[in-house]
Tab-separated table of C-alpha atoms in Angstrom:
chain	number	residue	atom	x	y	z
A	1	UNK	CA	-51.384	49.679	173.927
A	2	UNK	CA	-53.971	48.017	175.817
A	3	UNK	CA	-53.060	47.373	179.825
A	4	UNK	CA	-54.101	44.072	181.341
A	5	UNK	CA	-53.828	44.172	185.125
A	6	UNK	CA	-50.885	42.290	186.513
A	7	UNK	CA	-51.894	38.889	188.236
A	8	UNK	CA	-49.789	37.578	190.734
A	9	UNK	CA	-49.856	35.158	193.644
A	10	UNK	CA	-50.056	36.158	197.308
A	11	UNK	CA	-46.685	34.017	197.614
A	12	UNK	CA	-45.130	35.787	194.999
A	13	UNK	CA	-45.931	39.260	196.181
A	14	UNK	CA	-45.218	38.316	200.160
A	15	UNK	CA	-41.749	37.373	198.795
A	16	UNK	CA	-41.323	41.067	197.106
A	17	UNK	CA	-42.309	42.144	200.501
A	18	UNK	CA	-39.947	39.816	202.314
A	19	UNK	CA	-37.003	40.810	199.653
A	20	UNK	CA	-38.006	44.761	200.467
A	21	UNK	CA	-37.923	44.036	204.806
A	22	UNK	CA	-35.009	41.672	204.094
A	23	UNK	CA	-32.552	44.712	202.637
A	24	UNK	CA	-33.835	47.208	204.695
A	25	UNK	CA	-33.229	50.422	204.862
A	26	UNK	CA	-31.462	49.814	201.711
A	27	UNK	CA	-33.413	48.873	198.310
A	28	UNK	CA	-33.919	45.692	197.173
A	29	UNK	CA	-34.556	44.563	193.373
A	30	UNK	CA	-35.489	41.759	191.421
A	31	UNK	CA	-37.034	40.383	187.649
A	32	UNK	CA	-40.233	38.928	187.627
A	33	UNK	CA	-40.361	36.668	185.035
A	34	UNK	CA	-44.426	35.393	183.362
A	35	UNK	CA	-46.326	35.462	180.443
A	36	UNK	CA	-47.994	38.366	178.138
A	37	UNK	CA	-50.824	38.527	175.979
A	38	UNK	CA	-53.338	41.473	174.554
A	39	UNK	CA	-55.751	39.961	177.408
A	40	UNK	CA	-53.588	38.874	180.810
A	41	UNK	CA	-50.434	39.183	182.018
A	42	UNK	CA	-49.386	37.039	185.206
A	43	UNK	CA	-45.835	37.176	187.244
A	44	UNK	CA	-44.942	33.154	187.737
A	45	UNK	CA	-41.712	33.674	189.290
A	46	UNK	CA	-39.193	35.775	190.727
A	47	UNK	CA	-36.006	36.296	190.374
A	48	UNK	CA	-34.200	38.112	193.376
A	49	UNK	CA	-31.256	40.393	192.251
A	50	UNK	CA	-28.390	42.134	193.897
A	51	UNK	CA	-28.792	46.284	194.154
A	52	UNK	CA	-25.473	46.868	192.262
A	53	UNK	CA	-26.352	50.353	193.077
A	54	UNK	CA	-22.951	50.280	196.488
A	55	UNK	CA	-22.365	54.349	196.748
A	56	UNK	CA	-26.443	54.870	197.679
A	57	UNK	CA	-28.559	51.928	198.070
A	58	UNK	CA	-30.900	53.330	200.386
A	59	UNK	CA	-32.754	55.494	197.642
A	60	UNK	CA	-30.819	54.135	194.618
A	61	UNK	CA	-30.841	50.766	192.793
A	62	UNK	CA	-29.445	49.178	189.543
A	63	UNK	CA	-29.534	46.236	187.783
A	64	UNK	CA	-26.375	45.366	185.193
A	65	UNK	CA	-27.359	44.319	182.245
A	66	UNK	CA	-25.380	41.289	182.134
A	67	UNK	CA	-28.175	40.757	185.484
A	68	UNK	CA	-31.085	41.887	182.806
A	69	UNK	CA	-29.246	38.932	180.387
A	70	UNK	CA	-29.438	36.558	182.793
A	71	UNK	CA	-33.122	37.134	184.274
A	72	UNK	CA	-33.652	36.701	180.342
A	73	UNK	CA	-32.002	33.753	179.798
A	74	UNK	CA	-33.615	32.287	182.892
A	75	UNK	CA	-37.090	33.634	181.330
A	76	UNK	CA	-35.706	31.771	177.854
A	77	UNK	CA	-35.159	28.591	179.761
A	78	UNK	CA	-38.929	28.537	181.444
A	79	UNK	CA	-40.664	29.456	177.880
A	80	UNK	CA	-41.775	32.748	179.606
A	81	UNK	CA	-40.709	36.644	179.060
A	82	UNK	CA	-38.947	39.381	181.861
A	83	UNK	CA	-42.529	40.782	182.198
A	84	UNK	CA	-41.138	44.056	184.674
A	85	UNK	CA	-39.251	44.911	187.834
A	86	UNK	CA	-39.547	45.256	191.461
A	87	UNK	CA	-38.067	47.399	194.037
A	88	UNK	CA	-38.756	48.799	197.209
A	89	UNK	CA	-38.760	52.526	198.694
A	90	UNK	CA	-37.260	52.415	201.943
A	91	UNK	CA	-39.335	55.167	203.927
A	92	UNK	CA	-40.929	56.534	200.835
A	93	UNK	CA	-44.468	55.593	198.823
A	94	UNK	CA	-44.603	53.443	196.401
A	95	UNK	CA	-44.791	55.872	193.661
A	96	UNK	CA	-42.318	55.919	191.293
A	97	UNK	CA	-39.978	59.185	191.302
A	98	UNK	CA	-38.492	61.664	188.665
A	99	UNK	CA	-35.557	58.945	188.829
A	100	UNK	CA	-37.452	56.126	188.064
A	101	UNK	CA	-39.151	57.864	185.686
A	102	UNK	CA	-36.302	58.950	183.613
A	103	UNK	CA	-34.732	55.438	183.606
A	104	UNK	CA	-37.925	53.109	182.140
A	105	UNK	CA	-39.129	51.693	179.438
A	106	UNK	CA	-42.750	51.024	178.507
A	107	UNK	CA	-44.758	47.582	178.417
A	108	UNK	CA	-42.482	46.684	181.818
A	109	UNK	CA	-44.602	46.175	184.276
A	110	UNK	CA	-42.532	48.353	187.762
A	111	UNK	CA	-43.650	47.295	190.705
A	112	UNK	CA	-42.641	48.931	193.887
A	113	UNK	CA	-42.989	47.938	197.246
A	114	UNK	CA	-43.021	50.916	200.128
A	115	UNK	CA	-40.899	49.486	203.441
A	116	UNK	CA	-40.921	50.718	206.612
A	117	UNK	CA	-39.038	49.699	210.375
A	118	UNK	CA	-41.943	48.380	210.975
A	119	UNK	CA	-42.389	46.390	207.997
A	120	UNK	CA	-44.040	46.503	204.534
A	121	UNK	CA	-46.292	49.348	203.589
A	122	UNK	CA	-48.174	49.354	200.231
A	123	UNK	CA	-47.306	47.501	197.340
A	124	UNK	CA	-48.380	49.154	194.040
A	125	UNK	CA	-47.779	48.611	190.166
A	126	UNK	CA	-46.943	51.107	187.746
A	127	UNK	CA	-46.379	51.701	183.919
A	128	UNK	CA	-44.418	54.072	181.789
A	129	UNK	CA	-46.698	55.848	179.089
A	130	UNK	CA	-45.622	55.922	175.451
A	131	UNK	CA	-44.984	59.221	175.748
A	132	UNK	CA	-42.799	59.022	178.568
A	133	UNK	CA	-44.866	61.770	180.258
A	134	UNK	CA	-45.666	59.902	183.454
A	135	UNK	CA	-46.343	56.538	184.569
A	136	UNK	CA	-50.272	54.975	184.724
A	137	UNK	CA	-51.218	52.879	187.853
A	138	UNK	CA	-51.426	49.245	186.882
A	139	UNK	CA	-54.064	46.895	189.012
A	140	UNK	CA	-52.415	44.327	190.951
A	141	UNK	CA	-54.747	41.465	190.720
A	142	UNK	CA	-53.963	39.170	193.675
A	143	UNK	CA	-54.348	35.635	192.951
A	144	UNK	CA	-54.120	32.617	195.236
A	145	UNK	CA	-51.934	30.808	193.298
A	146	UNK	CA	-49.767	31.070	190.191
A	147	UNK	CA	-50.385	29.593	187.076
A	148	UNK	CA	-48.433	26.611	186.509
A	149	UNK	CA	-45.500	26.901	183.655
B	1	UNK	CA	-22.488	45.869	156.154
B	2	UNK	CA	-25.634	43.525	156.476
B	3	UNK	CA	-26.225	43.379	160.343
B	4	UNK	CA	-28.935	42.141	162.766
B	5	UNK	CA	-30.574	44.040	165.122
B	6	UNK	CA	-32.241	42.519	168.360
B	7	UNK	CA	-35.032	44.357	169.747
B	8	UNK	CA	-35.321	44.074	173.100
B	9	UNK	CA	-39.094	42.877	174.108
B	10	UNK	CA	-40.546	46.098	175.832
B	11	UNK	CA	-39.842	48.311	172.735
B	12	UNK	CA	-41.003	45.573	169.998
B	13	UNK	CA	-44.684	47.451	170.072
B	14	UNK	CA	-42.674	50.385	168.562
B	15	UNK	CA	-40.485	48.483	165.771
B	16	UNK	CA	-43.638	46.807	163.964
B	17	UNK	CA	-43.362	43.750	166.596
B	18	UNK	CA	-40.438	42.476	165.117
B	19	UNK	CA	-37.804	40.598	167.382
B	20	UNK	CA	-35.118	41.434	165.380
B	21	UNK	CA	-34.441	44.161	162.061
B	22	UNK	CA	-31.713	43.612	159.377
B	23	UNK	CA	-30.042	46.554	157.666
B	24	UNK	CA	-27.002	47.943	156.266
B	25	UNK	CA	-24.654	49.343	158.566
B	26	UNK	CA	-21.066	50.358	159.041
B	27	UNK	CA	-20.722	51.330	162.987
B	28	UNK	CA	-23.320	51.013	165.843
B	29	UNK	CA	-24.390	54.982	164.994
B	30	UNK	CA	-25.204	54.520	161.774
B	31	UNK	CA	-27.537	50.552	162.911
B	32	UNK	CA	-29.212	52.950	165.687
B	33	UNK	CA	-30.045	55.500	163.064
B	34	UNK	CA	-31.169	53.087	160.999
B	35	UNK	CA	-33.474	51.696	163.295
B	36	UNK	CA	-34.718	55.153	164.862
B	37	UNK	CA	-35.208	56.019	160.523
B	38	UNK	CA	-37.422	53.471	160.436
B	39	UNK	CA	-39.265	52.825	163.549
B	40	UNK	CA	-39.387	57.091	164.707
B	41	UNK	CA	-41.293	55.470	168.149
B	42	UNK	CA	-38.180	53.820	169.364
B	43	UNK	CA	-36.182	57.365	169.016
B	44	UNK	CA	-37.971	58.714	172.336
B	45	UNK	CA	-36.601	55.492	174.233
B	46	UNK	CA	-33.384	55.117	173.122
B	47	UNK	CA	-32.491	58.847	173.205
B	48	UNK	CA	-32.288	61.720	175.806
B	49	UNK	CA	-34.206	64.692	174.471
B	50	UNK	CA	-30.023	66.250	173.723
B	51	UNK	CA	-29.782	63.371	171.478
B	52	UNK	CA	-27.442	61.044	173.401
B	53	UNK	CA	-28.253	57.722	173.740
B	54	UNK	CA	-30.234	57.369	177.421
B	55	UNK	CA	-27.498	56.240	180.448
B	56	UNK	CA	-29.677	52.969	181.017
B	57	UNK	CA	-29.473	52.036	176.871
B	58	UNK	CA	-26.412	49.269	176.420
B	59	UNK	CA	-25.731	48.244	172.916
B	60	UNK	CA	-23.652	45.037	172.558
B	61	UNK	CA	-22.226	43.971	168.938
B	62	UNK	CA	-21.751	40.346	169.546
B	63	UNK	CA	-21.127	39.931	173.066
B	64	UNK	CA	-19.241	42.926	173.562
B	65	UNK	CA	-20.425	45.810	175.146
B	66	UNK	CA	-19.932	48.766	172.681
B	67	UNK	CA	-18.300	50.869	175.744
B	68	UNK	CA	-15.389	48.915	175.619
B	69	UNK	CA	-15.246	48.956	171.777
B	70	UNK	CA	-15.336	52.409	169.660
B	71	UNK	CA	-18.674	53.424	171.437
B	72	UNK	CA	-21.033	54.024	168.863
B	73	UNK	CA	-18.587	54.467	165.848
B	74	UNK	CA	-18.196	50.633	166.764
B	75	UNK	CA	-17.601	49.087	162.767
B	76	UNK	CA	-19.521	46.453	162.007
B	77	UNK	CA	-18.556	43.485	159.837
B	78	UNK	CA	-21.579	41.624	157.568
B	79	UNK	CA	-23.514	39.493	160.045
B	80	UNK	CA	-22.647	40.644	163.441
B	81	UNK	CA	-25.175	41.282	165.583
B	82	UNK	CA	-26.131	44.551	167.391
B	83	UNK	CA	-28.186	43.793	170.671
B	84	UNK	CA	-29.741	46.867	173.092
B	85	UNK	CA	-29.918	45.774	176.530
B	86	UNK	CA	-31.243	48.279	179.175
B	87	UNK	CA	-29.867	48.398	182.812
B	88	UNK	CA	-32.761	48.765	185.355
B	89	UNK	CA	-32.615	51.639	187.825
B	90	UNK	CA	-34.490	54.194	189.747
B	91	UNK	CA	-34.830	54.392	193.174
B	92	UNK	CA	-37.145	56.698	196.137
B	93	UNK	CA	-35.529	59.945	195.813
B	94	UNK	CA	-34.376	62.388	192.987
């Protein structure tokens, strides 16, 4: 499966950043919602979710599936696909743990913001091998603006 | 029973690209086996390595969630539909 780095807008990824300082210290979540294709793949929007995750949000998050149904619908509606997932790591890297690990799918493109008191750290992309084995680093290709829907 | 099976976008690279699969089934089990029988990629995915069907793997038949049905010996009636939704977690720390 070939892996197309993930273009997204400055705006778009400042708001992942703004969703991750915004929950602080718990973790945040959210759909990002663009297009696919053997050569590109681009987030065009986001869609901010609540961590359903209330006995340990500051290291845990979920998102219900009637929440995946409705970023899905919402992708339906804007002739676009739920291209992956964001969180953030509240005083932790932006690699993606055991947990995350165990709970992915492939082709989803995860990305995962590291927050700090002191405000956003990196912001990386990741994607779960076929094999499940581990997940590859995905480029983030920042872009000024997004493509238009 | 003649049932349709929606295949959630992420894991259509291992069912042949296909959005959807029909088959003969009589419960959610036997749709899942079905599927796994004929796409062996989507088994990994679906599955825990114990063979249970992974915590974040939600199969609906209709709209219902199978968990508040029979689970997976769920019957199915000809042309219901049998939809796999995943939840979406993780998080910073095992």
């Amino acid at each position: 499966m070939s892996v197309s780095p993930l273009r997204i807008s400055d705006a778009l990824l400042r708001r992942i950043q703004a969703h991750g300082v915004e929950t602080f210290p718990h973790e945040c979540c959210g759909a990002m919602l663009g297009r696919d294709s053997e050569t590109s793949r681009e987030v065009i929007e986001l869609l901010p979710l609540a961590n359903r995750r209330d006995d340990s949000p500051r290291n845990r998050f979920e998102v219900t599936p009637s929440d995946v149904q409705m970023a899905e619908k919402k992708a339906r509606e804007m002739r676009v696909d739920v291209i992956g997932w964001y969180h953030s790591h509240p005083n932790a890297p932006a690699r993606p743990s055991e947990f995350d690990r165990e709970h992915a799918w492939p082709w989803y493109s995860y990305v995962i913001v590291s927050v700090e008191a002191s405000g956003p750290r990196d912001t990386k992309s990741w994607r779960l091998r076929d094999d499940r084995s581990a997940y590859d680093p995905e480029v983030i290709e920042s872009v000024a603006q997004s493509a238009s829907i | 029973m003649a049932v349709k099976v929606i295949i959630p976008t992420p894991l259509r690279p291992y069912a042949g690209k296909q959005e959807s699969v029909e088959m003969e089934a009589g419960n959610v089990r036997e749709a899942l086996a079905g599927l796994t029988t004929r796409f062996g990629e989507l088994k990994k995915h679906l599955y825990s390595d114990d063979g249970r069907l992974r915590s974040f793997v939600n199969v609906y038949v209709n709209d219902e969630d199978m968990r508040y049905l029979e689970k997976e010996e769920t019957q199915l009636r000809d042309g219901d539909i049998v939809s796999i939704v995943p939840s979406i977690a993780g998080g910073a720390r095992k």
